[in-house]
Amino acid sequence: MQTIDFRSDTVTWPTPAMREAMAAAQVGDDVYGEDPTVIELEALAAEMLGKPAGLFVSSGTQGNLIAALTHAQRGDEAILGEDAHTFCWEAGGIAVLGGITPRPLPTDHIGRLDLDQVRQAIRGDNPHWPRSRLILTENSSGGNHGAAIPPDYFAELRAIAEAHDLRLHLDGARLFNATTALQLDPTEITRHVDSVSICLSKGLCAPVGSVLVGDRDFIAQARRQRKLLGGGMRQAGILAAAGLIALRDMTQRLTEDHDRAQRLATGLANLDAIAIDPTVVQTNMVFFALAPDASLSPPEVIEKLKAHSGIQLGFYGDRTFRAVTHYWIRDEHVDALVAALGEIL
Ligand code: TLP
């Protein structure tokens, strides 16, 4: 049976064009700075995100960690959302490896920190306290239905960061989903932050990799941190070749995924056993819950969907599921999920 995988957009296989480009890629030793395809990818990402330089890294987690280690020292503190990927899903890396204390704050329904709370959280100079040094943001906001946060928020955060000599990093794992939904050029957002990490291996379908961008000095230091973390790769042009297609072509088709997420949310809203607010769906993520009186438990739903229709869903504890649309999900897969849930519940 063919698997229809809605668990995440991380499950995407490379496209046929990517596989061809990977086979034909020119390569060199990237730790020596000699891989032409990696150099091209870093330059393209930097240009698209309006920053002077880029660094190809192995994953989104590594891009965020390298950014934090580059911006902050041991004993520093990073302000971040209590539902941020950097806080919840990265194995505590900034604390474990960087000695950076996370300072989690609540976020609103689209993943924004409250600006007054950010101001209050910034510490003065006192030897008892960690030093406030960094603000970590995320767009789209994975912990908030993949919401797209508009640029004015980043402009306001920027002003706060500048007033207190803090650095501002954006986890832009799905930045292109956010800017597609907002119909903006990514630079409208990235011009307000010091560094951005974008993922090539989620909705953009590349098999591996992220790019971290920022100014030249920052990237030179980040390169050292990448080596320290064992992230210096050799003939990485094989991977970067897919990344070039991800940036050039796959960023242009994300509306399709967002339309399918809408189609799914609308379909699910017609099912009595499902609780969903379709109006919160803005990008490629659909979160929904099993009604309290549903005939099956959440693990039974996951098991039955897989056994009967080959469909996989993400499970977010309690009674909440996540379905993520991506390149390999077609309209008929969306309809199959709605129909299968209708049948089994
Ligand atoms: N997110 C994954 C899981 O880790 C939850 C997913 O399936 O959504 N930032 C954001 C906002 C992310 O959603 C992710 C991956 C990352 C960073 C990390 O990327 P990778 O997996 O490349 O380390």
Short mmCIF file of N, CA and C and ligand atoms in Angstrom, two decimals, residues 7-10 59-62 64 85 89-90 138 140 142 171 173-174 199 201-202 210 285 316 322, ligand 1:
data_model
loop_
_atom_site.label_atom_id
_atom_site.label_comp_id
_atom_site.label_asym_id
_atom_site.label_seq_id
_atom_site.Cartn_x
_atom_site.Cartn_y
_atom_site.Cartn_z
N ARG A 7 2.52 13.55 8.29
CA ARG A 7 3.10 13.84 9.61
C ARG A 7 3.85 15.16 9.65
N SER A 8 4.54 15.45 8.55
CA SER A 8 5.33 16.69 8.50
C SER A 8 5.73 16.95 7.04
N ASP A 9 6.23 18.15 6.77
CA ASP A 9 6.84 18.39 5.46
C ASP A 9 8.31 17.97 5.47
N THR A 10 8.81 17.54 6.63
CA THR A 10 10.18 17.00 6.68
C THR A 10 10.27 15.65 5.95
N SER A 59 21.16 21.05 9.24
CA SER A 59 19.74 20.98 9.64
C SER A 59 19.28 22.31 10.21
N GLY A 60 17.97 22.42 10.38
CA GLY A 60 17.42 23.63 11.01
C GLY A 60 17.89 23.75 12.44
N THR A 61 17.93 22.62 13.14
CA THR A 61 18.39 22.63 14.53
C THR A 61 19.83 23.14 14.60
N GLN A 62 20.66 22.65 13.67
CA GLN A 62 22.05 23.09 13.69
C GLN A 62 22.17 24.59 13.34
N ASN A 64 19.98 26.99 13.94
CA ASN A 64 19.58 27.78 15.11
C ASN A 64 20.64 27.73 16.21
N HIS A 85 10.29 26.39 18.61
CA HIS A 85 11.02 25.16 18.30
C HIS A 85 12.35 25.13 19.03
N TRP A 89 11.95 21.78 21.01
CA TRP A 89 12.19 20.65 20.11
C TRP A 89 13.66 20.52 19.69
N GLU A 90 14.56 21.21 20.38
CA GLU A 90 15.96 21.13 19.94
C GLU A 90 16.87 20.60 21.05
N GLU A 138 10.46 33.06 15.51
CA GLU A 138 10.15 31.96 14.57
C GLU A 138 9.02 32.41 13.63
N SER A 140 7.23 30.79 9.75
CA SER A 140 5.94 30.67 10.38
C SER A 140 6.08 30.03 11.77
N GLY A 142 5.40 27.31 14.15
CA GLY A 142 4.96 25.91 14.17
C GLY A 142 4.09 25.56 15.37
N ASP A 171 14.27 31.94 13.42
CA ASP A 171 14.16 30.57 12.95
C ASP A 171 13.13 30.60 11.81
N ALA A 173 12.59 28.33 9.52
CA ALA A 173 12.48 26.98 8.93
C ALA A 173 11.46 26.99 7.80
N ARG A 174 10.34 27.70 8.03
CA ARG A 174 9.30 27.81 7.00
C ARG A 174 9.00 29.27 6.68
N CYS A 199 15.10 26.44 6.23
CA CYS A 199 15.24 25.01 5.95
C CYS A 199 14.96 24.71 4.49
N SER A 201 14.87 21.45 3.59
CA SER A 201 14.43 20.06 3.58
C SER A 201 13.03 19.87 4.16
N LYS A 202 12.25 20.96 4.20
CA LYS A 202 10.86 20.79 4.63
C LYS A 202 9.98 20.92 3.39
N SER A 210 20.03 23.24 5.64
CA SER A 210 19.48 24.56 5.94
C SER A 210 20.56 25.57 5.59
N MET A 285 -0.05 23.92 7.56
CA MET A 285 -0.30 23.06 8.73
C MET A 285 -1.77 23.12 9.15
N TYR A 316 -0.10 15.15 18.55
CA TYR A 316 0.48 16.17 19.43
C TYR A 316 -0.01 16.06 20.86
N ARG A 322 -1.77 16.75 13.92
CA ARG A 322 -1.28 17.72 12.94
C ARG A 322 -1.19 17.04 11.58
N1 TLP B 1 10.33 20.64 13.02
C1 TLP B 1 9.88 19.27 12.93
C2 TLP B 1 9.89 18.60 14.30
O1 TLP B 1 11.13 18.81 14.94
C3 TLP B 1 8.82 19.10 15.19
C4 TLP B 1 8.49 19.24 12.31
O2 TLP B 1 8.10 18.13 11.89
O3 TLP B 1 7.84 20.29 12.22
N2 TLP B 1 12.50 25.11 13.32
C5 TLP B 1 11.22 24.76 13.12
C6 TLP B 1 10.18 25.82 13.23
C7 TLP B 1 10.88 23.44 12.83
O4 TLP B 1 9.61 23.12 12.68
C8 TLP B 1 11.90 22.48 12.74
C9 TLP B 1 11.57 21.02 12.46
C10 TLP B 1 13.23 22.88 12.94
C11 TLP B 1 13.49 24.21 13.23
C12 TLP B 1 14.37 21.92 12.92
O5 TLP B 1 14.68 21.46 11.67
P1 TLP B 1 15.56 20.14 11.47
O6 TLP B 1 14.60 18.99 11.60
O7 TLP B 1 16.10 20.29 10.09
O8 TLP B 1 16.60 20.12 12.51
#
